[in-house]
Amino acid sequence: MLAAWWDFLMTKRGKRPSAQPLPLVKTDLATLPLGQDVMVWLGHSSWYPQLAGKRILIDPVFSDYAAPFSFINKAFPGDYPWRAEGMPEIDLLIISHDHYDHLDYATIRALLPKIKRVITPLGVGSHLRYWGMDGALITEADWQQAVRPATSSPSTCCRRGTFPAVG
């Protein structure tokens, strides 16, 4: 077992980047019909699911770098087609954790007027409040704690399943 770990940690392996970049289709999210359920991958950890007429954004990072310094960890190779300014109003923002490649200050600040509700792990809401988000929009949950995403208020309970009942 130790030999396997040693090999894993110490053996130099060359990166094998794809010979061709991933195909990219810029989707105008604001013009998607709300009645159409879609799932759009925005790169790395960022997703835009539109379900049951609700616009959901998960771990948005629209900055050029997913790091505190601009010389490391370019967020997306090539030209990134989405910007916070071009996002539609967001019914539910989900932040999975507070690493730079999942929680981006510039993106959150630009999205502030468009966000109706936020669900995030316990403790991450402090970042959002510090950055200017209204604390009434934020629902924080601890490990093993269930959350039913409702867009009207944190105390509103959904009538159906988890995602179809957003709102």
JSON list of C-alpha atoms in Angstrom, two decimals:
[
{"chain": "A", "resi": 1, "resn": "MET", "atom": "CA", "xyz": [0.00, 0.00, 0.00]},
{"chain": "A", "resi": 2, "resn": "LEU", "atom": "CA", "xyz": [2.79, 2.44, 0.86]},
{"chain": "A", "resi": 3, "resn": "ALA", "atom": "CA", "xyz": [4.50, 1.65, -2.43]},
{"chain": "A", "resi": 4, "resn": "ALA", "atom": "CA", "xyz": [1.32, 2.55, -4.31]},
{"chain": "A", "resi": 5, "resn": "TRP", "atom": "CA", "xyz": [1.04, 5.87, -2.46]},
{"chain": "A", "resi": 6, "resn": "TRP", "atom": "CA", "xyz": [4.73, 6.63, -3.02]},
{"chain": "A", "resi": 7, "resn": "ASP", "atom": "CA", "xyz": [4.33, 5.91, -6.73]},
{"chain": "A", "resi": 8, "resn": "PHE", "atom": "CA", "xyz": [1.21, 8.07, -6.93]},
{"chain": "A", "resi": 9, "resn": "LEU", "atom": "CA", "xyz": [2.80, 11.02, -5.15]},
{"chain": "A", "resi": 10, "resn": "MET", "atom": "CA", "xyz": [6.31, 10.88, -6.59]},
{"chain": "A", "resi": 11, "resn": "THR", "atom": "CA", "xyz": [6.00, 9.66, -10.18]},
{"chain": "A", "resi": 12, "resn": "LYS", "atom": "CA", "xyz": [5.99, 12.45, -12.74]},
{"chain": "A", "resi": 13, "resn": "ARG", "atom": "CA", "xyz": [3.20, 12.01, -15.22]},
{"chain": "A", "resi": 14, "resn": "GLY", "atom": "CA", "xyz": [2.83, 14.22, -18.21]},
{"chain": "A", "resi": 15, "resn": "LYS", "atom": "CA", "xyz": [-0.43, 16.04, -18.63]},
{"chain": "A", "resi": 16, "resn": "ARG", "atom": "CA", "xyz": [-2.43, 14.77, -21.52]},
{"chain": "A", "resi": 17, "resn": "PRO", "atom": "CA", "xyz": [-4.47, 17.69, -22.74]},
{"chain": "A", "resi": 18, "resn": "SER", "atom": "CA", "xyz": [-6.99, 17.02, -25.41]},
{"chain": "A", "resi": 19, "resn": "ALA", "atom": "CA", "xyz": [-5.68, 17.48, -28.93]},
{"chain": "A", "resi": 20, "resn": "GLN", "atom": "CA", "xyz": [-8.70, 19.69, -29.60]},
{"chain": "A", "resi": 21, "resn": "PRO", "atom": "CA", "xyz": [-10.60, 22.01, -27.28]},
{"chain": "A", "resi": 22, "resn": "LEU", "atom": "CA", "xyz": [-14.00, 20.95, -26.05]},
{"chain": "A", "resi": 23, "resn": "PRO", "atom": "CA", "xyz": [-16.76, 22.16, -28.35]},
{"chain": "A", "resi": 24, "resn": "LEU", "atom": "CA", "xyz": [-18.47, 25.24, -26.99]},
{"chain": "A", "resi": 25, "resn": "VAL", "atom": "CA", "xyz": [-21.91, 26.55, -27.82]},
{"chain": "A", "resi": 26, "resn": "LYS", "atom": "CA", "xyz": [-22.79, 29.90, -26.30]},
{"chain": "A", "resi": 27, "resn": "THR", "atom": "CA", "xyz": [-26.36, 29.61, -25.14]},
{"chain": "A", "resi": 28, "resn": "ASP", "atom": "CA", "xyz": [-28.28, 32.82, -24.51]},
{"chain": "A", "resi": 29, "resn": "LEU", "atom": "CA", "xyz": [-29.70, 31.73, -21.17]},
{"chain": "A", "resi": 30, "resn": "ALA", "atom": "CA", "xyz": [-32.01, 34.75, -20.89]},
{"chain": "A", "resi": 31, "resn": "THR", "atom": "CA", "xyz": [-33.93, 33.72, -24.00]},
{"chain": "A", "resi": 32, "resn": "LEU", "atom": "CA", "xyz": [-34.49, 30.06, -23.13]},
{"chain": "A", "resi": 33, "resn": "PRO", "atom": "CA", "xyz": [-38.23, 29.42, -22.72]},
{"chain": "A", "resi": 34, "resn": "LEU", "atom": "CA", "xyz": [-38.94, 29.02, -18.99]},
{"chain": "A", "resi": 35, "resn": "GLY", "atom": "CA", "xyz": [-41.15, 26.02, -19.70]},
{"chain": "A", "resi": 36, "resn": "GLN", "atom": "CA", "xyz": [-38.18, 24.16, -21.18]},
{"chain": "A", "resi": 37, "resn": "ASP", "atom": "CA", "xyz": [-36.11, 22.08, -18.74]},
{"chain": "A", "resi": 38, "resn": "VAL", "atom": "CA", "xyz": [-32.42, 22.35, -19.65]},
{"chain": "A", "resi": 39, "resn": "MET", "atom": "CA", "xyz": [-29.02, 21.70, -18.11]},
{"chain": "A", "resi": 40, "resn": "VAL", "atom": "CA", "xyz": [-26.17, 23.89, -19.38]},
{"chain": "A", "resi": 41, "resn": "TRP", "atom": "CA", "xyz": [-22.59, 23.22, -18.30]},
{"chain": "A", "resi": 42, "resn": "LEU", "atom": "CA", "xyz": [-20.79, 26.55, -17.93]},
{"chain": "A", "resi": 43, "resn": "GLY", "atom": "CA", "xyz": [-17.35, 25.05, -17.32]},
{"chain": "A", "resi": 44, "resn": "HIS", "atom": "CA", "xyz": [-15.58, 23.33, -14.41]},
{"chain": "A", "resi": 45, "resn": "SER", "atom": "CA", "xyz": [-18.08, 23.39, -11.51]},
{"chain": "A", "resi": 46, "resn": "SER", "atom": "CA", "xyz": [-20.54, 25.92, -12.91]},
{"chain": "A", "resi": 47, "resn": "TRP", "atom": "CA", "xyz": [-23.96, 24.73, -14.06]},
{"chain": "A", "resi": 48, "resn": "TYR", "atom": "CA", "xyz": [-27.21, 26.35, -15.15]},
{"chain": "A", "resi": 49, "resn": "PRO", "atom": "CA", "xyz": [-30.16, 24.00, -14.71]},
{"chain": "A", "resi": 50, "resn": "GLN", "atom": "CA", "xyz": [-33.53, 25.41, -15.64]},
{"chain": "A", "resi": 51, "resn": "LEU", "atom": "CA", "xyz": [-36.20, 23.20, -14.10]},
{"chain": "A", "resi": 52, "resn": "ALA", "atom": "CA", "xyz": [-39.95, 23.55, -13.63]},
{"chain": "A", "resi": 53, "resn": "GLY", "atom": "CA", "xyz": [-39.81, 27.15, -14.81]},
{"chain": "A", "resi": 54, "resn": "LYS", "atom": "CA", "xyz": [-37.06, 28.13, -12.36]},
{"chain": "A", "resi": 55, "resn": "ARG", "atom": "CA", "xyz": [-33.59, 29.38, -13.22]},
{"chain": "A", "resi": 56, "resn": "ILE", "atom": "CA", "xyz": [-30.90, 27.84, -11.03]},
{"chain": "A", "resi": 57, "resn": "LEU", "atom": "CA", "xyz": [-27.20, 28.66, -10.99]},
{"chain": "A", "resi": 58, "resn": "ILE", "atom": "CA", "xyz": [-24.65, 26.38, -9.32]},
{"chain": "A", "resi": 59, "resn": "ASP", "atom": "CA", "xyz": [-21.13, 27.50, -8.34]},
{"chain": "A", "resi": 60, "resn": "PRO", "atom": "CA", "xyz": [-20.82, 30.31, -10.90]},
{"chain": "A", "resi": 61, "resn": "VAL", "atom": "CA", "xyz": [-17.29, 31.44, -11.73]},
{"chain": "A", "resi": 62, "resn": "PHE", "atom": "CA", "xyz": [-17.31, 33.97, -14.57]},
{"chain": "A", "resi": 63, "resn": "SER", "atom": "CA", "xyz": [-13.96, 35.59, -13.78]},
{"chain": "A", "resi": 64, "resn": "ASP", "atom": "CA", "xyz": [-10.92, 34.85, -15.90]},
{"chain": "A", "resi": 65, "resn": "TYR", "atom": "CA", "xyz": [-9.07, 33.18, -13.02]},
{"chain": "A", "resi": 66, "resn": "ALA", "atom": "CA", "xyz": [-10.44, 30.89, -10.30]},
{"chain": "A", "resi": 67, "resn": "ALA", "atom": "CA", "xyz": [-7.82, 31.97, -7.79]},
{"chain": "A", "resi": 68, "resn": "PRO", "atom": "CA", "xyz": [-6.87, 34.96, -5.66]},
{"chain": "A", "resi": 69, "resn": "PHE", "atom": "CA", "xyz": [-4.05, 35.79, -8.09]},
{"chain": "A", "resi": 70, "resn": "SER", "atom": "CA", "xyz": [-4.42, 36.29, -11.83]},
{"chain": "A", "resi": 71, "resn": "PHE", "atom": "CA", "xyz": [-1.31, 34.32, -12.76]},
{"chain": "A", "resi": 72, "resn": "ILE", "atom": "CA", "xyz": [-2.60, 30.93, -11.57]},
{"chain": "A", "resi": 73, "resn": "ASN", "atom": "CA", "xyz": [-5.55, 28.65, -12.33]},
{"chain": "A", "resi": 74, "resn": "LYS", "atom": "CA", "xyz": [-7.13, 30.13, -15.44]},
{"chain": "A", "resi": 75, "resn": "ALA", "atom": "CA", "xyz": [-10.83, 29.44, -14.99]},
{"chain": "A", "resi": 76, "resn": "PHE", "atom": "CA", "xyz": [-11.57, 28.43, -18.57]},
{"chain": "A", "resi": 77, "resn": "PRO", "atom": "CA", "xyz": [-9.24, 27.80, -21.51]},
{"chain": "A", "resi": 78, "resn": "GLY", "atom": "CA", "xyz": [-9.82, 30.11, -24.44]},
{"chain": "A", "resi": 79, "resn": "ASP", "atom": "CA", "xyz": [-12.54, 32.75, -24.57]},
{"chain": "A", "resi": 80, "resn": "TYR", "atom": "CA", "xyz": [-15.26, 32.27, -21.98]},
{"chain": "A", "resi": 81, "resn": "PRO", "atom": "CA", "xyz": [-18.67, 33.10, -23.44]},
{"chain": "A", "resi": 82, "resn": "TRP", "atom": "CA", "xyz": [-20.71, 33.82, -20.30]},
{"chain": "A", "resi": 83, "resn": "ARG", "atom": "CA", "xyz": [-20.55, 36.87, -18.07]},
{"chain": "A", "resi": 84, "resn": "ALA", "atom": "CA", "xyz": [-22.53, 37.74, -14.95]},
{"chain": "A", "resi": 85, "resn": "GLU", "atom": "CA", "xyz": [-23.92, 40.83, -16.64]},
{"chain": "A", "resi": 86, "resn": "GLY", "atom": "CA", "xyz": [-25.55, 38.65, -19.31]},
{"chain": "A", "resi": 87, "resn": "MET", "atom": "CA", "xyz": [-27.21, 36.25, -16.87]},
{"chain": "A", "resi": 88, "resn": "PRO", "atom": "CA", "xyz": [-30.98, 36.30, -16.47]},
{"chain": "A", "resi": 89, "resn": "GLU", "atom": "CA", "xyz": [-32.61, 36.73, -13.07]},
{"chain": "A", "resi": 90, "resn": "ILE", "atom": "CA", "xyz": [-31.68, 33.71, -10.92]},
{"chain": "A", "resi": 91, "resn": "ASP", "atom": "CA", "xyz": [-34.39, 32.06, -8.82]},
{"chain": "A", "resi": 92, "resn": "LEU", "atom": "CA", "xyz": [-31.93, 29.93, -6.87]},
{"chain": "A", "resi": 93, "resn": "LEU", "atom": "CA", "xyz": [-28.16, 30.18, -6.46]},
{"chain": "A", "resi": 94, "resn": "ILE", "atom": "CA", "xyz": [-26.46, 27.10, -5.02]},
{"chain": "A", "resi": 95, "resn": "ILE", "atom": "CA", "xyz": [-22.90, 27.35, -3.70]},
{"chain": "A", "resi": 96, "resn": "SER", "atom": "CA", "xyz": [-21.35, 23.97, -2.85]},
{"chain": "A", "resi": 97, "resn": "HIS", "atom": "CA", "xyz": [-18.36, 25.26, -0.86]},
{"chain": "A", "resi": 98, "resn": "ASP", "atom": "CA", "xyz": [-16.06, 28.26, -0.59]},
{"chain": "A", "resi": 99, "resn": "HIS", "atom": "CA", "xyz": [-13.05, 27.35, -2.73]},
{"chain": "A", "resi": 100, "resn": "TYR", "atom": "CA", "xyz": [-12.06, 29.95, -5.31]},
{"chain": "A", "resi": 101, "resn": "ASP", "atom": "CA", "xyz": [-13.15, 27.74, -8.20]},
{"chain": "A", "resi": 102, "resn": "HIS", "atom": "CA", "xyz": [-16.69, 27.50, -6.76]},
{"chain": "A", "resi": 103, "resn": "LEU", "atom": "CA", "xyz": [-17.26, 30.86, -5.04]},
{"chain": "A", "resi": 104, "resn": "ASP", "atom": "CA", "xyz": [-16.02, 33.87, -6.99]},
{"chain": "A", "resi": 105, "resn": "TYR", "atom": "CA", "xyz": [-16.21, 37.34, -5.44]},
{"chain": "A", "resi": 106, "resn": "ALA", "atom": "CA", "xyz": [-16.47, 39.30, -8.70]},
{"chain": "A", "resi": 107, "resn": "THR", "atom": "CA", "xyz": [-19.14, 36.98, -10.08]},
{"chain": "A", "resi": 108, "resn": "ILE", "atom": "CA", "xyz": [-21.26, 37.11, -6.92]},
{"chain": "A", "resi": 109, "resn": "ARG", "atom": "CA", "xyz": [-20.99, 40.91, -6.70]},
{"chain": "A", "resi": 110, "resn": "ALA", "atom": "CA", "xyz": [-22.11, 41.28, -10.32]},
{"chain": "A", "resi": 111, "resn": "LEU", "atom": "CA", "xyz": [-25.00, 38.84, -9.80]},
{"chain": "A", "resi": 112, "resn": "LEU", "atom": "CA", "xyz": [-26.31, 40.40, -6.55]},
{"chain": "A", "resi": 113, "resn": "PRO", "atom": "CA", "xyz": [-29.29, 42.26, -8.08]},
{"chain": "A", "resi": 114, "resn": "LYS", "atom": "CA", "xyz": [-30.34, 39.15, -10.02]},
{"chain": "A", "resi": 115, "resn": "ILE", "atom": "CA", "xyz": [-30.41, 36.56, -7.20]},
{"chain": "A", "resi": 116, "resn": "LYS", "atom": "CA", "xyz": [-33.68, 35.72, -5.43]},
{"chain": "A", "resi": 117, "resn": "ARG", "atom": "CA", "xyz": [-32.53, 32.89, -3.10]},
{"chain": "A", "resi": 118, "resn": "VAL", "atom": "CA", "xyz": [-29.29, 31.18, -2.08]},
{"chain": "A", "resi": 119, "resn": "ILE", "atom": "CA", "xyz": [-28.58, 27.78, -0.57]},
{"chain": "A", "resi": 120, "resn": "THR", "atom": "CA", "xyz": [-25.08, 27.24, 0.74]},
{"chain": "A", "resi": 121, "resn": "PRO", "atom": "CA", "xyz": [-23.20, 25.19, 3.35]},
{"chain": "A", "resi": 122, "resn": "LEU", "atom": "CA", "xyz": [-23.09, 26.42, 6.91]},
{"chain": "A", "resi": 123, "resn": "GLY", "atom": "CA", "xyz": [-20.58, 29.26, 7.25]},
{"chain": "A", "resi": 124, "resn": "VAL", "atom": "CA", "xyz": [-20.40, 30.22, 3.57]},
{"chain": "A", "resi": 125, "resn": "GLY", "atom": "CA", "xyz": [-23.22, 32.73, 3.96]},
{"chain": "A", "resi": 126, "resn": "SER", "atom": "CA", "xyz": [-20.87, 34.99, 5.93]},
{"chain": "A", "resi": 127, "resn": "HIS", "atom": "CA", "xyz": [-18.87, 35.59, 2.73]},
{"chain": "A", "resi": 128, "resn": "LEU", "atom": "CA", "xyz": [-22.02, 36.48, 0.84]},
{"chain": "A", "resi": 129, "resn": "ARG", "atom": "CA", "xyz": [-23.29, 38.86, 3.52]},
{"chain": "A", "resi": 130, "resn": "TYR", "atom": "CA", "xyz": [-19.85, 40.51, 3.74]},
{"chain": "A", "resi": 131, "resn": "TRP", "atom": "CA", "xyz": [-19.95, 41.00, -0.04]},
{"chain": "A", "resi": 132, "resn": "GLY", "atom": "CA", "xyz": [-23.28, 42.82, 0.18]},
{"chain": "A", "resi": 133, "resn": "MET", "atom": "CA", "xyz": [-25.94, 40.13, -0.17]},
{"chain": "A", "resi": 134, "resn": "ASP", "atom": "CA", "xyz": [-29.11, 40.50, 1.87]},
{"chain": "A", "resi": 135, "resn": "GLY", "atom": "CA", "xyz": [-28.93, 37.84, 4.59]},
{"chain": "A", "resi": 136, "resn": "ALA", "atom": "CA", "xyz": [-32.67, 37.17, 4.24]},
{"chain": "A", "resi": 137, "resn": "LEU", "atom": "CA", "xyz": [-31.96, 35.56, 0.85]},
{"chain": "A", "resi": 138, "resn": "ILE", "atom": "CA", "xyz": [-29.48, 33.04, 2.25]},
{"chain": "A", "resi": 139, "resn": "THR", "atom": "CA", "xyz": [-30.27, 29.59, 3.62]},
{"chain": "A", "resi": 140, "resn": "GLU", "atom": "CA", "xyz": [-27.29, 27.79, 5.15]},
{"chain": "A", "resi": 141, "resn": "ALA", "atom": "CA", "xyz": [-27.28, 24.07, 5.89]},
{"chain": "A", "resi": 142, "resn": "ASP", "atom": "CA", "xyz": [-25.00, 21.83, 7.90]},
{"chain": "A", "resi": 143, "resn": "TRP", "atom": "CA", "xyz": [-23.92, 18.26, 7.01]},
{"chain": "A", "resi": 144, "resn": "GLN", "atom": "CA", "xyz": [-26.88, 15.86, 6.76]},
{"chain": "A", "resi": 145, "resn": "GLN", "atom": "CA", "xyz": [-29.36, 18.74, 7.04]},
{"chain": "A", "resi": 146, "resn": "ALA", "atom": "CA", "xyz": [-32.11, 18.69, 4.41]},
{"chain": "A", "resi": 147, "resn": "VAL", "atom": "CA", "xyz": [-33.06, 21.90, 2.64]},
{"chain": "A", "resi": 148, "resn": "ARG", "atom": "CA", "xyz": [-36.08, 22.44, 0.48]},
{"chain": "A", "resi": 149, "resn": "PRO", "atom": "CA", "xyz": [-35.32, 25.28, -1.91]},
{"chain": "A", "resi": 150, "resn": "ALA", "atom": "CA", "xyz": [-38.13, 27.81, -1.93]},
{"chain": "A", "resi": 151, "resn": "THR", "atom": "CA", "xyz": [-37.74, 31.15, -3.67]},
{"chain": "A", "resi": 152, "resn": "SER", "atom": "CA", "xyz": [-40.17, 33.24, -1.63]},
{"chain": "A", "resi": 153, "resn": "SER", "atom": "CA", "xyz": [-38.65, 32.96, 1.86]},
{"chain": "A", "resi": 154, "resn": "PRO", "atom": "CA", "xyz": [-36.38, 30.63, 3.82]},
{"chain": "A", "resi": 155, "resn": "SER", "atom": "CA", "xyz": [-39.36, 29.42, 5.88]},
{"chain": "A", "resi": 156, "resn": "THR", "atom": "CA", "xyz": [-41.52, 28.59, 2.86]},
{"chain": "A", "resi": 157, "resn": "CYS", "atom": "CA", "xyz": [-41.87, 24.85, 2.41]},
{"chain": "A", "resi": 158, "resn": "CYS", "atom": "CA", "xyz": [-42.17, 23.15, -0.95]},
{"chain": "A", "resi": 159, "resn": "ARG", "atom": "CA", "xyz": [-45.18, 20.99, -1.77]},
{"chain": "A", "resi": 160, "resn": "ARG", "atom": "CA", "xyz": [-43.57, 18.49, -4.13]},
{"chain": "A", "resi": 161, "resn": "GLY", "atom": "CA", "xyz": [-40.03, 17.15, -4.56]},
{"chain": "A", "resi": 162, "resn": "THR", "atom": "CA", "xyz": [-36.79, 19.01, -4.10]},
{"chain": "A", "resi": 163, "resn": "PHE", "atom": "CA", "xyz": [-36.15, 20.65, -7.48]},
{"chain": "A", "resi": 164, "resn": "PRO", "atom": "CA", "xyz": [-39.57, 20.61, -9.18]},
{"chain": "A", "resi": 165, "resn": "ALA", "atom": "CA", "xyz": [-40.97, 22.50, -6.19]},
{"chain": "A", "resi": 166, "resn": "VAL", "atom": "CA", "xyz": [-38.53, 25.42, -6.30]},
{"chain": "A", "resi": 167, "resn": "GLY", "atom": "CA", "xyz": [-40.71, 28.44, -5.69]}
]
